[in-house]
PDB file of C-alpha atoms in Angstrom:
ATOM      1  CA  MET S   1      -4.997 -20.829  32.900  1.00  0.00           C
ATOM      2  CA  ARG S   2      -3.543 -22.828  29.532  1.00  0.00           C
ATOM      3  CA  ILE S   3      -7.155 -24.386  29.475  1.00  0.00           C
ATOM      4  CA  ARG S   4      -8.183 -21.161  28.666  1.00  0.00           C
ATOM      5  CA  LEU S   5      -5.034 -19.258  25.931  1.00  0.00           C
ATOM      6  CA  CYS S   6      -5.972 -23.071  24.124  1.00  0.00           C
ATOM      7  CA  LEU S   7      -9.026 -22.058  23.745  1.00  0.00           C
ATOM      8  CA  ALA S   8      -8.461 -18.398  22.386  1.00  0.00           C
ATOM      9  CA  ALA S   9      -5.565 -20.516  19.934  1.00  0.00           C
ATOM     10  CA  LEU S  10      -8.630 -22.810  18.513  1.00  0.00           C
ATOM     11  CA  SER S  11     -10.493 -19.647  17.709  1.00  0.00           C
ATOM     12  CA  LEU S  12      -7.881 -17.616  16.330  1.00  0.00           C
ATOM     13  CA  ALA S  13      -6.852 -20.959  14.624  1.00  0.00           C
ATOM     14  CA  GLY S  14     -10.147 -21.911  13.064  1.00  0.00           C
ATOM     15  CA  GLY S  15      -9.488 -21.560   9.085  1.00  0.00           C
ATOM     16  CA  ALA S  16     -11.008 -19.079   6.454  1.00  0.00           C
ATOM     17  CA  GLY S  17     -14.424 -20.046   7.845  1.00  0.00           C
ATOM     18  CA  LEU S  18     -13.817 -18.209  11.192  1.00  0.00           C
ATOM     19  CA  ALA S  19     -11.615 -15.640   9.773  1.00  0.00           C
ATOM     20  CA  THR S  20     -14.215 -14.418   7.443  1.00  0.00           C
ATOM     21  CA  LEU S  21     -16.778 -14.486  10.592  1.00  0.00           C
ATOM     22  CA  SER S  22     -13.819 -12.552  13.387  1.00  0.00           C
ATOM     23  CA  ALA S  23     -12.379 -10.073  11.003  1.00  0.00           C
ATOM     24  CA  PRO S  24     -13.968  -6.928  10.093  1.00  0.00           C
ATOM     25  CA  SER S  25     -14.540  -6.002   6.108  1.00  0.00           C
ATOM     26  CA  ALA S  26     -11.674  -3.527   4.991  1.00  0.00           C
ATOM     27  CA  THR S  27     -14.793  -1.493   4.336  1.00  0.00           C
ATOM     28  CA  ALA S  28     -15.980  -1.214   7.970  1.00  0.00           C
ATOM     29  CA  THR S  29     -16.027   1.763  10.011  1.00  0.00           C
ATOM     30  CA  PRO S  30     -15.605   0.761  13.539  1.00  0.00           C
ATOM     31  CA  PRO S  31     -17.313   3.725  15.999  1.00  0.00           C
ATOM     32  CA  ALA S  32     -14.320   5.274  17.759  1.00  0.00           C
ATOM     33  CA  THR S  33     -14.072   4.628  21.458  1.00  0.00           C
ATOM     34  CA  THR S  34     -14.888   7.034  23.829  1.00  0.00           C
ATOM     35  CA  SER S  35     -12.264   6.350  26.462  1.00  0.00           C
ATOM     36  CA  ALA S  36      -9.705   8.992  26.790  1.00  0.00           C
ATOM     37  CA  PRO S  37      -6.231   8.406  27.129  1.00  0.00           C
ATOM     38  CA  ALA S  38      -4.151   7.070  29.917  1.00  0.00           C
ATOM     39  CA  ALA S  39      -2.231   9.996  31.707  1.00  0.00           C
ATOM     40  CA  ALA S  40       1.536  10.272  30.713  1.00  0.00           C
ATOM     41  CA  ALA S  41       3.600   8.138  33.502  1.00  0.00           C
ATOM     42  CA  ALA S  42       6.884   9.440  35.519  1.00  0.00           C
ATOM     43  CA  CYS S  43       9.410   9.740  32.471  1.00  0.00           C
ATOM     44  CA  SER S  44      12.225   6.781  31.815  1.00  0.00           C
ATOM     45  CA  ASP S  45      14.448   6.017  29.191  1.00  0.00           C
ATOM     46  CA  VAL S  46      12.100   3.573  27.453  1.00  0.00           C
ATOM     47  CA  GLU S  47       8.597   2.608  27.568  1.00  0.00           C
ATOM     48  CA  VAL S  48       7.459  -0.335  26.381  1.00  0.00           C
ATOM     49  CA  VAL S  49       3.498  -0.688  24.699  1.00  0.00           C
ATOM     50  CA  SER S  50       2.443  -3.977  24.930  1.00  0.00           C
ATOM     51  CA  ALA S  51      -0.680  -5.295  22.929  1.00  0.00           C
ATOM     52  CA  ARG S  52      -1.880  -8.404  24.850  1.00  0.00           C
ATOM     53  CA  GLY S  53      -3.298 -11.272  22.458  1.00  0.00           C
ATOM     54  CA  THR S  54      -6.833 -12.475  22.309  1.00  0.00           C
ATOM     55  CA  PHE S  55      -8.056 -13.296  26.322  1.00  0.00           C
ATOM     56  CA  GLU S  56      -4.475 -13.655  27.410  1.00  0.00           C
ATOM     57  CA  PRO S  57      -3.986 -12.738  30.899  1.00  0.00           C
ATOM     58  CA  GLY S  58      -0.868 -10.797  32.362  1.00  0.00           C
ATOM     59  CA  THR S  59       0.041  -7.299  33.163  1.00  0.00           C
ATOM     60  CA  LEU S  60       1.605  -6.266  29.654  1.00  0.00           C
ATOM     61  CA  GLY S  61       0.209 -10.500  28.532  1.00  0.00           C
ATOM     62  CA  PHE S  62       1.399 -13.921  30.773  1.00  0.00           C
ATOM     63  CA  ILE S  63       3.049 -15.410  27.017  1.00  0.00           C
ATOM     64  CA  VAL S  64       4.625 -12.180  25.016  1.00  0.00           C
ATOM     65  CA  GLY S  65       4.340  -8.717  27.425  1.00  0.00           C
ATOM     66  CA  ASP S  66       5.704 -10.140  30.254  1.00  0.00           C
ATOM     67  CA  PRO S  67       8.466 -12.190  29.876  1.00  0.00           C
ATOM     68  CA  VAL S  68       9.703  -9.442  26.702  1.00  0.00           C
ATOM     69  CA  PHE S  69      10.029  -6.601  29.471  1.00  0.00           C
ATOM     70  CA  SER S  70      11.763  -8.867  32.061  1.00  0.00           C
ATOM     71  CA  ALA S  71      14.053  -9.896  29.114  1.00  0.00           C
ATOM     72  CA  LEU S  72      14.720  -6.676  27.770  1.00  0.00           C
ATOM     73  CA  LYS S  73      15.253  -4.605  31.903  1.00  0.00           C
ATOM     74  CA  LYS S  74      18.257  -7.325  31.498  1.00  0.00           C
ATOM     75  CA  LYS S  75      19.512  -6.037  27.943  1.00  0.00           C
ATOM     76  CA  ALA S  76      19.113  -2.573  27.840  1.00  0.00           C
ATOM     77  CA  THR S  77      21.633  -1.860  30.706  1.00  0.00           C
ATOM     78  CA  GLY S  78      21.554   1.739  32.150  1.00  0.00           C
ATOM     79  CA  LYS S  79      18.267   2.420  31.397  1.00  0.00           C
ATOM     80  CA  SER S  80      15.224   2.803  33.409  1.00  0.00           C
ATOM     81  CA  LEU S  81      12.062   1.772  31.883  1.00  0.00           C
ATOM     82  CA  SER S  82       8.405   1.319  32.383  1.00  0.00           C
ATOM     83  CA  SER S  83       5.586   0.037  30.571  1.00  0.00           C
ATOM     84  CA  TYR S  84       1.850   0.241  29.421  1.00  0.00           C
ATOM     85  CA  ALA S  85      -0.384  -1.802  28.787  1.00  0.00           C
ATOM     86  CA  VAL S  86      -2.178  -1.012  25.877  1.00  0.00           C
ATOM     87  CA  ASP S  87      -5.632  -0.692  26.756  1.00  0.00           C
ATOM     88  CA  TYR S  88      -8.575  -2.839  25.126  1.00  0.00           C
ATOM     89  CA  PRO S  89     -11.089  -6.134  24.988  1.00  0.00           C
ATOM     90  CA  ALA S  90      -8.350  -8.182  23.045  1.00  0.00           C
ATOM     91  CA  ASN S  91     -11.481 -10.246  22.045  1.00  0.00           C
ATOM     92  CA  LEU S  92     -13.793 -11.666  19.207  1.00  0.00           C
ATOM     93  CA  SER S  93     -15.719  -8.682  18.702  1.00  0.00           C
ATOM     94  CA  LEU S  94     -15.294  -6.800  15.044  1.00  0.00           C
ATOM     95  CA  THR S  95     -14.112  -3.909  17.050  1.00  0.00           C
ATOM     96  CA  SER S  96     -11.616  -4.748  19.409  1.00  0.00           C
ATOM     97  CA  ALA S  97      -8.785  -4.064  17.734  1.00  0.00           C
ATOM     98  CA  ALA S  98      -9.589  -0.699  16.249  1.00  0.00           C
ATOM     99  CA  GLN S  99      -9.965  -0.029  19.870  1.00  0.00           C
ATOM    100  CA  GLY S 100      -6.635  -1.084  20.651  1.00  0.00           C
ATOM    101  CA  ASN S 101      -5.475   0.542  17.884  1.00  0.00           C
ATOM    102  CA  ARG S 102      -6.549   3.962  18.846  1.00  0.00           C
ATOM    103  CA  ASP S 103      -5.704   3.674  22.731  1.00  0.00           C
ATOM    104  CA  LEU S 104      -1.866   3.105  21.387  1.00  0.00           C
ATOM    105  CA  VAL S 105      -1.930   5.692  19.315  1.00  0.00           C
ATOM    106  CA  ASN S 106      -3.421   7.855  21.923  1.00  0.00           C
ATOM    107  CA  HIS S 107      -1.198   6.861  24.756  1.00  0.00           C
ATOM    108  CA  VAL S 108       2.260   7.176  22.608  1.00  0.00           C
ATOM    109  CA  GLN S 109       1.119  10.559  21.673  1.00  0.00           C
ATOM    110  CA  SER S 110       0.243  12.039  25.046  1.00  0.00           C
ATOM    111  CA  GLN S 111       3.793  10.482  26.332  1.00  0.00           C
ATOM    112  CA  ALA S 112       5.824  11.241  23.515  1.00  0.00           C
ATOM    113  CA  ALA S 113       4.641  15.350  24.531  1.00  0.00           C
ATOM    114  CA  ALA S 114       5.291  14.371  28.326  1.00  0.00           C
ATOM    115  CA  CYS S 115       8.627  12.740  28.083  1.00  0.00           C
ATOM    116  CA  PRO S 116      10.108  14.311  25.012  1.00  0.00           C
ATOM    117  CA  ASN S 117      13.622  12.200  25.104  1.00  0.00           C
ATOM    118  CA  GLN S 118      11.465   8.983  26.528  1.00  0.00           C
ATOM    119  CA  ARG S 119      12.001   6.361  23.171  1.00  0.00           C
ATOM    120  CA  PHE S 120       9.287   2.910  22.728  1.00  0.00           C
ATOM    121  CA  VAL S 121       9.049  -0.661  21.759  1.00  0.00           C
ATOM    122  CA  LEU S 122       6.496  -1.298  20.415  1.00  0.00           C
ATOM    123  CA  VAL S 123       4.763  -4.980  21.679  1.00  0.00           C
ATOM    124  CA  GLY S 124       2.179  -7.037  19.805  1.00  0.00           C
ATOM    125  CA  TYR S 125       0.993 -10.424  20.316  1.00  0.00           C
ATOM    126  CA  SER S 126      -1.715 -12.116  17.687  1.00  0.00           C
ATOM    127  CA  GLN S 127      -4.228 -10.470  18.086  1.00  0.00           C
ATOM    128  CA  GLY S 128      -2.068  -7.287  19.693  1.00  0.00           C
ATOM    129  CA  ALA S 129       0.255  -7.205  16.534  1.00  0.00           C
ATOM    130  CA  ASN S 130      -2.967  -6.350  14.903  1.00  0.00           C
ATOM    131  CA  VAL S 131      -3.119  -3.293  16.566  1.00  0.00           C
ATOM    132  CA  VAL S 132       0.545  -2.838  16.781  1.00  0.00           C
ATOM    133  CA  ASP S 133       0.372  -3.120  12.954  1.00  0.00           C
ATOM    134  CA  ASN S 134      -2.249  -1.059  12.308  1.00  0.00           C
ATOM    135  CA  SER S 135      -0.838   1.827  15.134  1.00  0.00           C
ATOM    136  CA  ILE S 136       2.677   1.826  12.331  1.00  0.00           C
ATOM    137  CA  GLY S 137       0.186   1.827   9.932  1.00  0.00           C
ATOM    138  CA  ILE S 138       0.028  -1.613   8.090  1.00  0.00           C
ATOM    139  CA  SER S 139      -3.699  -2.484   7.708  1.00  0.00           C
ATOM    140  CA  SER S 140      -5.045  -5.976   9.525  1.00  0.00           C
ATOM    141  CA  ALA S 141      -7.939  -5.172   7.724  1.00  0.00           C
ATOM    142  CA  GLY S 142      -9.267  -9.353   6.574  1.00  0.00           C
ATOM    143  CA  ALA S 143      -6.878 -10.549   8.484  1.00  0.00           C
ATOM    144  CA  VAL S 144      -7.936 -13.235  12.015  1.00  0.00           C
ATOM    145  CA  VAL S 145      -9.999 -10.435  14.259  1.00  0.00           C
ATOM    146  CA  GLY S 146      -8.263  -7.660  12.138  1.00  0.00           C
ATOM    147  CA  SER S 147      -9.510  -4.395  12.056  1.00  0.00           C
ATOM    148  CA  PRO S 148      -9.199  -1.070   9.367  1.00  0.00           C
ATOM    149  CA  ILE S 149      -6.589   0.780  11.015  1.00  0.00           C
ATOM    150  CA  VAL S 150      -8.811   4.105  12.747  1.00  0.00           C
ATOM    151  CA  ALA S 151      -4.905   5.850  13.685  1.00  0.00           C
ATOM    152  CA  THR S 152      -0.996   5.706  12.660  1.00  0.00           C
ATOM    153  CA  LEU S 153       1.393   7.062  14.953  1.00  0.00           C
ATOM    154  CA  PRO S 154       2.224  10.826  13.619  1.00  0.00           C
ATOM    155  CA  ALA S 155       5.707  11.525  11.760  1.00  0.00           C
ATOM    156  CA  ALA S 156       6.634  13.612  14.721  1.00  0.00           C
ATOM    157  CA  VAL S 157       6.126  10.493  16.901  1.00  0.00           C
ATOM    158  CA  GLU S 158       7.692   7.970  14.188  1.00  0.00           C
ATOM    159  CA  PRO S 159      12.054   8.474  15.509  1.00  0.00           C
ATOM    160  CA  LYS S 160      10.652   8.070  19.046  1.00  0.00           C
ATOM    161  CA  VAL S 161      10.085   4.427  18.722  1.00  0.00           C
ATOM    162  CA  ALA S 162      12.999   1.841  18.673  1.00  0.00           C
ATOM    163  CA  ALA S 163      11.845  -1.217  18.210  1.00  0.00           C
ATOM    164  CA  VAL S 164       8.513  -2.865  17.033  1.00  0.00           C
ATOM    165  CA  LEU S 165       8.370  -6.690  18.749  1.00  0.00           C
ATOM    166  CA  LEU S 166       5.563  -9.160  16.892  1.00  0.00           C
ATOM    167  CA  PHE S 167       4.773 -12.604  17.486  1.00  0.00           C
ATOM    168  CA  GLY S 168       1.802 -14.528  16.503  1.00  0.00           C
ATOM    169  CA  ASN S 169       1.048 -12.205  13.380  1.00  0.00           C
ATOM    170  CA  PRO S 170      -1.973 -12.667  11.497  1.00  0.00           C
ATOM    171  CA  ILE S 171      -1.411 -10.541   8.928  1.00  0.00           C
ATOM    172  CA  ARG S 172       1.574 -12.733   7.696  1.00  0.00           C
ATOM    173  CA  ALA S 173      -1.096 -15.468   6.507  1.00  0.00           C
ATOM    174  CA  LEU S 174      -2.386 -12.838   3.977  1.00  0.00           C
ATOM    175  CA  GLY S 175       0.532 -12.666   2.670  1.00  0.00           C
ATOM    176  CA  LYS S 176       1.535  -9.238   4.266  1.00  0.00           C
ATOM    177  CA  SER S 177       4.375  -7.688   6.739  1.00  0.00           C
ATOM    178  CA  VAL S 178       5.381  -4.507   8.004  1.00  0.00           C
ATOM    179  CA  THR S 179       7.286  -2.672   4.999  1.00  0.00           C
ATOM    180  CA  GLY S 180       8.118   1.155   5.003  1.00  0.00           C
ATOM    181  CA  THR S 181       9.342   3.589   7.402  1.00  0.00           C
ATOM    182  CA  TYR S 182       9.646   0.925  10.466  1.00  0.00           C
ATOM    183  CA  GLN S 183      10.467  -2.411   8.355  1.00  0.00           C
ATOM    184  CA  SER S 184      14.103  -1.982   9.365  1.00  0.00           C
ATOM    185  CA  ARG S 185      13.498  -1.972  12.872  1.00  0.00           C
ATOM    186  CA  THR S 186      11.297  -4.809  13.137  1.00  0.00           C
ATOM    187  CA  LEU S 187      11.625  -8.250  14.607  1.00  0.00           C
ATOM    188  CA  ASP S 188       8.380 -10.280  13.360  1.00  0.00           C
ATOM    189  CA  ILE S 189       8.223 -13.606  14.658  1.00  0.00           C
ATOM    190  CA  CYS S 190       5.726 -16.901  13.321  1.00  0.00           C
ATOM    191  CA  ALA S 191       6.586 -20.148  15.181  1.00  0.00           C
ATOM    192  CA  LYS S 192       7.322 -22.777  12.526  1.00  0.00           C
ATOM    193  CA  GLY S 193       2.866 -23.731  11.825  1.00  0.00           C
ATOM    194  CA  ASP S 194       1.764 -21.949  14.100  1.00  0.00           C
ATOM    195  CA  PRO S 195      -1.985 -21.409  12.629  1.00  0.00           C
ATOM    196  CA  VAL S 196      -2.578 -17.355  13.378  1.00  0.00           C
ATOM    197  CA  CYS S 197       0.035 -16.137  11.267  1.00  0.00           C
ATOM    198  CA  GLU S 198       1.227 -19.253   8.880  1.00  0.00           C
ATOM    199  CA  SER S 199      -1.032 -19.602   5.942  1.00  0.00           C
ATOM    200  CA  GLY S 200      -1.931 -23.520   5.875  1.00  0.00           C
ATOM    201  CA  GLY S 201      -0.242 -24.017   9.871  1.00  0.00           C
ATOM    202  CA  GLY S 202      -1.783 -26.914  11.754  1.00  0.00           C
ATOM    203  CA  ASN S 203      -0.039 -26.388  15.241  1.00  0.00           C
ATOM    204  CA  THR S 204      -2.024 -24.095  17.707  1.00  0.00           C
ATOM    205  CA  GLY S 205       0.611 -24.968  20.234  1.00  0.00           C
ATOM    206  CA  ALA S 206       2.716 -23.464  17.998  1.00  0.00           C
ATOM    207  CA  HIS S 207       1.003 -19.992  18.688  1.00  0.00           C
ATOM    208  CA  LEU S 208       1.451 -20.358  22.061  1.00  0.00           C
ATOM    209  CA  SER S 209       5.212 -20.687  22.222  1.00  0.00           C
ATOM    210  CA  TYR S 210       6.802 -17.679  21.802  1.00  0.00           C
ATOM    211  CA  ARG S 211       7.486 -17.307  25.711  1.00  0.00           C
ATOM    212  CA  ASP S 212      10.483 -19.210  24.110  1.00  0.00           C
ATOM    213  CA  ASN S 213      11.355 -15.557  21.484  1.00  0.00           C
ATOM    214  CA  ALA S 214      11.715 -13.396  24.915  1.00  0.00           C
ATOM    215  CA  ASP S 215      15.607 -13.066  25.246  1.00  0.00           C
ATOM    216  CA  GLU S 216      15.623 -12.872  20.564  1.00  0.00           C
ATOM    217  CA  ALA S 217      13.127 -10.206  21.177  1.00  0.00           C
ATOM    218  CA  ALA S 218      14.424  -8.160  24.071  1.00  0.00           C
ATOM    219  CA  ALA S 219      18.428  -7.988  22.328  1.00  0.00           C
ATOM    220  CA  PHE S 220      16.768  -7.031  19.193  1.00  0.00           C
ATOM    221  CA  ALA S 221      15.322  -4.390  20.971  1.00  0.00           C
ATOM    222  CA  ALA S 222      18.388  -3.262  22.997  1.00  0.00           C
ATOM    223  CA  GLY S 223      20.355  -3.158  19.912  1.00  0.00           C
ATOM    224  CA  ARG S 224      18.378  -0.259  18.991  1.00  0.00           C
ATOM    225  CA  LEU S 225      18.000   1.917  22.704  1.00  0.00           C
TER     226      LEU S 225
END
């Protein structure tokens, strides 16, 4: 498992040349996904919606999604939690992040309509951070395995998003970050030397270190529920 994750990190950290190959241009228009949004699950107080990183195994993501969900269950006392794994390829194809963007928005809209009192914590790691960025209106076009925005959460859903947790976010290597409506409820962690989110970073292992930040991220989210 670790070998495959290391290969994924090496692929993502291959420098400017790889970024050019892996990321679509800002003018590219990814084809719409044909998959229907998943049906809404039983209503919980909070749903954790997690977009895993490239080739990342695990239910919500071995490195980030799973440990963050486990930590949040301990910290969000008195609240029921459910989870949703964003349905997308999480590979190096030019339309991967766009498919995740559309699925995340479709799912959260469906879930919010079915469960009006439910709140959401959005979690994205590596390519999954691109997915979340796009979904809240921050384009990841030009970033490694990024994509132009194909869907955004509507204004009616925005107040239901309690927290946005991002790890190894590729747009940071472009000098970008989450701004605007979601900025105050966003925790965007970039490990020192992580070449995916730090321009000039040279520590590939740093991109695999984000399990260490699960408690910090869960505490941030729990404080906003």
